[in-house]
């Protein structure tokens, strides 16, 4: 099982220490290609910190990160994104003062190589509109392409965020609580959407909603106090008494 | 379509204005309108509050003054040299300041601008407290006498139009899209693969360069570059103009500049002459408390709601 080709992302002894407090403790994470992998754990277990380390929004204290066999421990956030690792954020990450189509286009336009061209008209981007609308259709937002994003509902903002992420054609998507704060209908919608977009790519997600996790995820890693408690598929993990304890406290 | 008609009317008005209003006053207005519009590029569209734009305005003013008076360069070239130096200064200050945000960004730009100011006080070529006086206006294109106020006015109007066009194009360009994305959500822009600092730096340099163009032009109009141009009061005034007119709207800062310059001019000759800073301060407070979007921003919002 040491064949590196099988894993798209590997961390070795990943550690983050803040002053006198270890937020992430010696985490060895192996994410298999083309799987949906969940990172769960009680509040404060360090899930989001792991995401921030993987995408270099935080700098690891120790340990290494490999993506497709390449060491990316010392590479900056924007470059990691260009390598095909795209993350989402806990709160919806959209550009509220732009239209939905413009939001998606921001992700598409980098490939044109004109993003520094301040003398060129914005009309030079209209060649990307078809692709942008295609992506919006994919997430069910075809009617909203000209809407100002600030006026859209929360569920639609999250859908837009996924469309924007897809525009980057990521190999690995990191989703930070994609269904957080949603009503049940929106949860269903987003769950289906994630399943749909997971074809031919790998997804690592932090998720609290265990029913979503059970339906979507192939592998689950449970974090507790910054360290890996256990790993396995849903049946294995949910049967583990230590996991129940971590969530509920020690049984009386 | 409506904006096109609006621009045509504005151009027509600007073309006939010097026959009704004193041209030197109009030229002053245009210079500050350009200055505020350039400033808006970094504050309104880049989301960064620079408190050191006087360094670019004043720096370019001195360089152009020196180039025209001592080196005897043609007017256009003198303005170009001043503008270019402002751009270089913008790059130097920007490289240092852009790593920080919010109050720290404002502090760094202010500190750097103060250093530039003290350099101008102690340097010989600036004429110290007296300023650089008697800068020749020269000719435009080698044959249009700029000593004539009407000719000078159209020369300044052309420069303003050029600067204004560059700014509005930059806002509505592929670069402008990324800039608004960064202003809206910097982390997300990073996670889509953009090195946000580089985009902010370009916006800052553009803003500094065009602020320099305004400063250089002002020197030619008044045949004078003085410490006032580089003083931090100037940095504060441009913030006020931009906020009053409407942050992040294309025409807002020019309108704001118009209001402030007009007020200054009329108040200075009236009984409130000594109270100009107080009046401006009161306006600023009212603006921040009551209509935060600025004149143009509020108008736009009213239009949006009523249709």
XYZ file of C-alpha atoms in Angstrom:
559
model
C 0.000 0.000 0.000
C 2.941 2.370 -0.395
C 2.296 3.029 -4.065
C 2.287 6.854 -4.242
C 0.320 6.948 -7.472
C -2.731 5.829 -5.615
C -2.770 8.917 -3.411
C -3.375 12.386 -4.743
C -2.581 14.043 -1.432
C -0.353 12.870 1.402
C 0.716 14.592 4.561
C 3.478 13.398 6.822
C 3.549 14.478 10.437
C 1.644 17.664 9.630
C 1.748 19.864 12.719
C 0.643 23.398 13.536
C 1.498 24.936 16.862
C 0.160 28.251 18.007
C 1.570 29.782 21.163
C 1.470 26.942 23.696
C -1.283 25.112 21.826
C -1.077 22.401 19.216
C -3.978 22.831 16.804
C -2.898 20.075 14.433
C -0.815 17.286 15.841
C 1.242 14.983 13.683
C -1.444 14.261 11.106
C -0.715 11.674 8.419
C -3.470 12.045 5.879
C -3.728 9.922 2.735
C -6.350 10.957 0.215
C -7.005 8.415 -2.518
C -7.538 9.532 -6.055
C -11.163 9.754 -7.253
C -12.605 9.296 -3.794
C -14.745 11.551 -1.690
C -12.902 11.782 1.573
C -14.425 13.358 4.683
C -12.699 15.011 7.566
C -14.958 14.972 10.617
C -14.603 15.608 14.305
C -16.059 17.691 17.112
C -15.746 21.466 17.176
C -12.188 22.603 17.642
C -10.724 19.330 16.379
C -8.600 21.219 13.861
C -10.405 20.384 10.626
C -10.406 23.863 9.183
C -6.832 24.372 10.342
C -5.843 21.311 8.318
C -7.502 22.915 5.280
C -5.672 26.156 5.911
C -2.394 24.260 6.135
C -3.038 22.291 2.969
C -3.729 25.498 1.022
C -1.024 27.486 2.818
C -3.342 30.055 4.327
C -1.392 28.937 7.390
C 2.225 27.827 7.410
C 2.826 24.390 8.967
C 5.156 24.262 11.964
C 6.399 20.819 10.967
C 5.657 18.062 8.530
C 5.290 17.846 4.787
C 2.531 17.900 2.201
C 2.716 16.036 -1.085
C 0.361 16.560 -3.979
C 0.608 14.095 -6.863
C 3.934 13.020 -5.433
C 5.321 16.562 -5.478
C 6.328 18.318 -2.275
C 4.132 21.423 -1.951
C 4.955 22.232 1.663
C 6.664 25.502 0.781
C 4.526 26.678 -2.109
C 2.260 29.731 -1.824
C -1.562 29.653 -1.797
C -2.148 31.051 -5.259
C 0.305 28.628 -6.828
C -1.276 25.643 -5.114
C -4.558 26.771 -6.643
C -2.911 26.918 -10.076
C -1.739 23.341 -9.615
C -5.370 22.243 -9.378
C -6.159 22.231 -5.665
C -9.142 24.524 -5.143
C -10.706 25.142 -1.772
C -13.973 26.573 -0.571
C -14.539 28.385 2.686
C -16.840 27.899 5.646
C -18.772 31.025 4.839
C -19.803 31.276 1.229
C -16.977 32.596 -0.893
C -18.460 34.644 -3.697
C -17.836 38.113 -5.057
C -21.062 39.881 -3.992
C -20.720 43.059 -6.077
C -20.390 41.168 -9.332
C -22.957 39.205 -11.313
C -23.080 35.415 -11.169
C -21.592 35.177 -14.655
C -18.771 37.533 -13.726
C -18.069 35.435 -10.652
C -17.526 32.336 -12.754
C -15.569 34.317 -15.321
C -13.068 35.404 -12.679
C -12.098 31.746 -12.428
C -12.073 31.249 -16.203
C -10.209 34.372 -17.269
C -6.818 33.573 -15.774
C -6.149 31.144 -18.610
C -6.498 33.955 -21.157
C -3.405 35.527 -19.647
C -4.885 39.035 -19.877
C -5.657 39.519 -16.212
C -3.143 42.357 -15.893
C -4.329 44.078 -19.084
C -5.882 47.252 -17.728
C -6.035 48.845 -21.179
C -8.222 46.148 -22.715
C -12.011 46.328 -22.658
C -13.923 43.971 -20.442
C -15.731 42.909 -23.610
C -12.626 40.895 -24.452
C -13.887 38.437 -21.843
C -17.226 37.780 -23.502
C -15.766 34.768 -25.269
C -15.910 33.084 -21.878
C -19.635 33.705 -21.401
C -20.764 30.447 -22.992
C -18.569 28.360 -20.768
C -19.629 30.408 -17.720
C -23.309 29.915 -18.526
C -22.706 26.204 -19.059
C -21.251 25.945 -15.566
C -24.112 27.986 -14.117
C -26.594 25.640 -15.799
C -24.803 22.687 -14.285
C -25.523 23.981 -10.781
C -29.043 25.117 -11.658
C -28.374 28.845 -11.777
C -28.975 29.436 -15.487
C -31.692 31.990 -14.747
C -29.422 34.040 -12.506
C -26.407 34.700 -14.680
C -27.015 38.463 -14.777
C -28.141 38.760 -11.152
C -26.111 40.700 -8.647
C -24.772 38.024 -6.305
C -25.392 40.077 -3.151
C -29.136 39.689 -3.788
C -29.055 35.881 -4.140
C -30.151 33.365 -1.478
C -27.589 31.540 0.628
C -28.118 28.182 -1.056
C -27.650 29.754 -4.479
C -24.475 31.474 -3.352
C -23.070 28.112 -2.352
C -24.094 26.624 -5.672
C -22.406 29.545 -7.426
C -19.300 28.912 -5.400
C -19.215 25.342 -6.652
C -19.678 26.509 -10.242
C -16.753 28.914 -9.802
C -14.633 26.175 -8.304
C -15.484 23.840 -11.183
C -14.428 26.514 -13.645
C -10.882 25.985 -12.386
C -11.146 22.339 -13.453
C -9.660 21.238 -10.171
C -8.181 17.811 -9.689
C -8.701 18.085 -5.981
C -11.527 20.046 -4.381
C -11.373 20.957 -0.730
C -14.853 21.789 0.552
C -15.157 23.331 3.993
C -18.608 22.491 5.383
C -20.481 22.829 2.097
C -23.904 22.317 3.706
C -23.418 24.389 6.823
C -26.300 26.671 7.739
C -28.617 25.277 5.058
C -32.215 24.168 5.175
C -32.923 20.547 4.321
C -33.841 21.207 0.700
C -30.627 23.056 0.044
C -28.673 20.272 1.747
C -30.197 17.748 -0.653
C -29.398 19.994 -3.584
C -25.783 20.498 -2.629
C -25.280 16.821 -1.762
C -26.454 15.825 -5.216
C -24.302 18.526 -6.732
C -21.194 17.253 -4.971
C -21.915 13.722 -6.139
C -22.335 15.009 -9.658
C -19.097 16.953 -9.739
C -17.070 14.242 -8.026
C -16.794 12.268 -11.268
C -13.144 12.116 -12.329
C -11.943 14.184 -9.444
C -11.071 13.884 -5.816
C -12.905 15.689 -3.047
C -11.784 16.255 0.489
C -14.514 17.751 2.632
C -15.061 18.901 6.165
C -18.661 18.135 7.070
C -20.760 18.076 10.222
C -23.887 16.612 8.713
C -23.290 12.862 9.153
C -26.130 11.850 6.875
C -24.411 13.740 4.067
C -21.132 12.072 4.967
C -22.682 8.607 5.059
C -24.236 9.040 1.631
C -21.296 10.639 -0.124
C -18.001 9.664 1.359
C -15.788 6.671 0.653
C -13.289 7.301 3.398
C -13.680 9.178 6.646
C -10.931 10.499 8.860
C -11.928 11.471 12.381
C -9.941 14.197 14.056
C -9.910 14.887 17.757
C -7.873 17.608 19.432
C -5.803 17.994 16.317
C -4.821 14.343 15.983
C -6.218 11.507 13.887
C -8.503 9.356 16.027
C -9.437 6.776 13.439
C -10.025 6.281 9.738
C -12.193 4.012 7.615
C -15.488 3.845 5.767
C -18.730 4.996 7.366
C -19.636 1.622 8.894
C -16.218 1.157 10.445
C -15.998 4.671 11.783
C -19.529 4.834 13.153
C -19.058 1.508 14.927
C -15.931 2.737 16.683
C -16.760 3.474 20.355
C -14.001 6.098 20.515
C -15.770 8.166 17.876
C -19.024 8.175 19.847
C -17.090 9.172 22.899
C -15.381 12.017 21.095
C -18.712 13.436 20.009
C -20.857 12.661 23.057
C -18.388 12.542 25.901
C -17.647 9.380 27.912
C -20.656 7.097 28.368
C -21.739 6.983 31.995
C -26.865 54.199 -23.559
C -27.803 56.685 -20.841
C -24.193 56.941 -19.756
C -23.169 57.756 -23.326
C -25.658 60.634 -23.461
C -24.430 61.769 -20.054
C -20.845 61.838 -21.270
C -21.758 63.734 -24.437
C -23.516 66.395 -22.377
C -20.558 66.593 -19.991
C -18.110 66.998 -22.868
C -20.248 69.700 -24.465
C -20.481 71.573 -21.169
C -16.749 71.309 -20.572
C -16.030 72.620 -24.071
C -18.106 75.785 -23.622
C -17.446 76.259 -19.890
C -14.421 78.610 -20.179
C -16.609 81.183 -21.927
C -18.807 81.415 -18.847
C -16.444 80.640 -15.980
C -12.900 81.805 -15.227
C -10.631 79.271 -17.039
C -7.966 79.080 -14.317
C -10.593 78.019 -11.802
C -11.870 75.395 -14.230
C -8.364 74.099 -14.786
C -7.830 73.774 -11.051
C -11.090 71.885 -10.890
C -10.045 69.505 -13.653
C -6.665 68.826 -12.042
C -8.247 67.908 -8.736
C -10.978 65.912 -10.445
C -8.257 63.848 -12.107
C -6.379 63.536 -8.818
C -9.480 62.283 -6.991
C -10.407 59.883 -9.806
C -6.901 58.429 -9.704
C -7.143 58.081 -5.946
C -10.486 56.333 -6.288
C -8.791 53.612 -8.313
C -6.942 52.397 -5.228
C -9.521 53.265 -2.544
C -12.793 52.616 -4.346
C -11.756 49.760 -6.590
C -8.735 48.369 -4.785
C -10.232 48.748 -1.302
C -6.994 50.209 0.065
C -6.946 53.543 1.907
C -3.765 55.326 0.929
C -2.954 58.277 3.101
C 0.081 59.287 1.130
C -1.138 60.316 -2.284
C 0.156 63.852 -1.775
C 3.632 62.392 -2.312
C 2.732 61.464 -5.890
C 0.797 64.628 -6.609
C 3.454 66.874 -5.075
C 6.405 64.820 -6.290
C 5.250 65.022 -9.885
C 4.509 68.738 -9.429
C 8.104 69.450 -8.363
C 9.724 67.258 -10.989
C 7.693 68.823 -13.779
C 8.409 72.301 -12.428
C 12.117 71.573 -12.346
C 12.119 69.945 -15.772
C 10.386 72.911 -17.390
C 12.146 75.702 -15.550
C 15.721 74.434 -15.205
C 16.090 71.826 -17.911
C 13.862 73.748 -20.328
C 12.056 70.658 -21.585
C 8.990 71.047 -23.825
C 5.772 71.181 -21.784
C 4.472 67.743 -22.770
C 7.796 66.093 -21.983
C 8.011 67.876 -18.637
C 4.587 66.582 -17.677
C 5.546 63.106 -18.845
C 8.728 63.094 -16.751
C 6.844 64.191 -13.633
C 4.178 61.564 -14.209
C 6.762 58.833 -14.724
C 8.579 59.760 -11.513
C 5.281 59.560 -9.615
C 4.849 56.064 -11.039
C 8.315 55.007 -9.882
C 7.660 56.506 -6.459
C 4.358 54.627 -6.406
C 6.152 51.383 -7.167
C 8.664 51.947 -4.355
C 6.066 52.895 -1.743
C 3.618 50.294 -3.032
C 6.125 47.457 -2.714
C 6.496 48.257 0.968
C 2.905 49.088 1.816
C 0.967 46.486 -0.158
C 1.870 43.671 2.239
C -0.336 45.231 4.894
C -4.014 46.060 4.973
C -6.372 48.544 6.589
C -4.913 50.935 9.123
C -1.372 49.580 8.644
C -1.488 50.248 4.930
C -2.682 53.798 5.637
C 0.091 54.308 8.216
C 2.866 53.086 5.931
C 1.730 55.257 3.033
C 1.425 58.252 5.366
C 4.881 57.682 6.833
C 6.476 57.307 3.409
C 4.711 60.420 2.132
C 5.971 62.385 5.141
C 9.514 61.293 4.322
C 9.019 62.542 0.778
C 7.643 65.812 2.185
C 10.666 66.375 4.398
C 12.935 65.611 1.495
C 11.215 68.406 -0.437
C 11.594 70.816 2.486
C 15.323 70.264 2.718
C 16.185 69.789 -0.954
C 17.546 72.856 -2.759
C 15.758 72.535 -6.056
C 12.288 72.914 -4.502
C 12.858 76.422 -3.243
C 11.829 75.388 0.276
C 9.031 77.489 1.744
C 8.873 79.697 -1.339
C 8.167 76.833 -3.678
C 9.240 76.511 -7.253
C 7.960 79.709 -8.843
C 7.787 81.033 -12.351
C 7.557 77.720 -14.147
C 7.101 78.512 -17.851
C 3.949 77.133 -19.452
C 5.623 76.867 -22.849
C 3.739 75.661 -25.880
C 1.657 72.629 -26.747
C 2.867 70.591 -29.744
C 5.471 73.325 -30.256
C 3.142 76.008 -31.608
C 0.076 76.511 -29.402
C 0.884 79.245 -26.901
C -0.147 78.010 -23.462
C 0.344 81.429 -21.918
C -3.130 82.050 -23.282
C -5.599 80.772 -20.677
C -8.091 79.475 -23.204
C -5.460 77.411 -25.002
C -4.202 76.193 -21.673
C -7.719 75.189 -20.689
C -8.210 72.945 -23.710
C -4.776 71.453 -23.176
C -5.724 70.578 -19.573
C -9.117 69.304 -20.693
C -7.399 66.928 -23.131
C -5.109 65.637 -20.381
C -8.056 65.201 -18.033
C -10.028 63.315 -20.675
C -7.081 61.027 -21.340
C -6.522 60.316 -17.640
C -10.217 59.811 -17.034
C -10.450 57.421 -19.967
C -7.519 55.359 -18.683
C -9.146 55.099 -15.250
C -12.582 54.102 -16.486
C -11.042 51.625 -18.892
C -8.920 50.095 -16.135
C -12.034 49.650 -14.025
C -13.846 47.975 -16.940
C -11.033 45.710 -18.043
C -10.016 42.115 -17.371
C -7.714 43.599 -14.736
C -10.618 45.562 -13.226
C -12.604 42.333 -12.860
C -9.855 40.732 -10.816
C -9.479 43.920 -8.798
C -13.159 43.940 -7.812
C -12.954 40.232 -7.030
C -10.034 40.934 -4.692
C -11.868 43.834 -3.059
C -14.944 41.640 -2.547
C -13.180 38.561 -1.211
C -9.417 38.482 -1.151
C -9.037 34.915 0.157
C -11.315 33.546 -2.509
C -9.383 35.370 -5.224
C -6.200 33.799 -3.857
C -7.781 30.371 -3.847
C -8.670 30.838 -7.508
C -4.978 31.187 -8.278
C -4.441 34.944 -8.269
C -1.391 36.488 -6.598
C -3.464 39.272 -5.099
C -0.527 41.446 -4.042
C 0.593 41.888 -7.629
C -2.826 43.089 -8.695
C -3.000 45.516 -5.797
C 0.468 46.767 -6.631
C -0.463 47.437 -10.246
C -3.569 49.304 -9.094
C -1.453 51.337 -6.695
C 1.145 52.211 -9.331
C -1.563 53.193 -11.823
C -3.225 55.340 -9.202
C 0.073 56.984 -8.243
C 0.999 57.625 -11.876
C -2.298 59.312 -12.677
C -2.198 61.301 -9.432
C 1.219 62.426 -10.695
C -0.269 63.420 -14.039
C -2.720 65.631 -12.127
C 0.102 67.166 -10.079
C 2.275 67.845 -13.116
C -0.581 69.487 -14.963
C -1.389 71.623 -11.932
C 2.199 72.925 -11.908
C 1.914 74.036 -15.511
C -1.422 75.753 -14.898
C -0.304 77.737 -11.859
C 3.343 77.926 -12.896
C 4.095 76.912 -9.360
C 4.951 73.812 -7.349
C 4.864 74.259 -3.608
C 4.996 72.347 -0.342
C 1.200 72.500 -0.141
C 1.055 69.980 -2.981
C 3.036 67.418 -1.005
C 1.642 68.152 2.452
C -0.464 65.496 4.170
C -3.398 67.926 4.100
C -3.475 67.194 0.392
C -3.695 63.447 1.079
C -6.613 64.116 3.408
C -8.368 66.418 0.989
C -8.378 63.826 -1.757
C -9.929 61.291 0.630
C -12.662 63.824 1.367
C -13.290 64.560 -2.321
C -13.566 60.867 -3.137
C -15.882 60.033 -0.235
C -18.059 63.083 -0.790
C -18.505 62.323 -4.480
C -19.013 58.605 -4.111
C -16.512 55.863 -3.464
C -16.196 53.289 -6.205
C -18.299 55.203 -8.721
C -16.601 56.362 -11.889
C -17.797 59.984 -11.874
C -18.165 60.414 -8.121
C -14.645 61.587 -7.252
C -14.672 64.180 -10.036
C -17.978 65.525 -8.699
C -16.586 65.513 -5.159
C -13.498 67.394 -6.310
C -15.734 69.902 -8.043
C -17.732 70.541 -4.884
C -14.691 70.902 -2.628
C -12.694 73.136 -4.981
C -15.726 75.348 -5.597
C -16.413 75.652 -1.877
C -12.791 76.480 -1.146
C -12.733 79.157 -3.804
C -15.968 80.867 -2.840
C -15.552 80.558 0.899
C -12.010 81.895 0.804
C -13.165 85.236 -0.616
C -16.182 85.545 1.714
C -16.521 86.191 5.438
C -15.885 82.519 6.227
C -12.415 82.719 4.683
C -10.550 81.674 7.785
C -13.033 78.900 8.513
C -12.624 76.821 5.370
C -11.108 73.817 7.179
C -13.941 73.859 9.720
C -16.584 73.979 7.003
C -14.910 71.124 5.157
C -14.682 69.158 8.394
C -18.390 69.598 9.034
C -19.172 68.483 5.486
C -17.011 65.432 5.986
C -18.808 64.470 9.196
C -22.236 64.958 7.605
C -21.160 62.924 4.609
C -19.922 60.006 6.694
C -22.953 60.044 9.016
C -25.815 60.802 6.648
C -24.952 59.782 3.117
C -22.157 57.313 3.111
C -22.396 56.470 -0.557
C -21.495 60.023 -1.483
C -23.383 62.345 -3.804
C -23.178 60.162 -6.905
C -23.577 56.924 -4.960
C -26.768 58.149 -3.284
C -28.192 59.400 -6.582
C -27.501 56.050 -8.199
C -29.157 54.235 -5.323
C -32.241 56.474 -5.615
C -32.459 55.714 -9.325
C -32.044 52.004 -8.694
C -34.850 51.976 -6.145
C -37.294 53.998 -8.206
C -37.104 51.779 -11.288
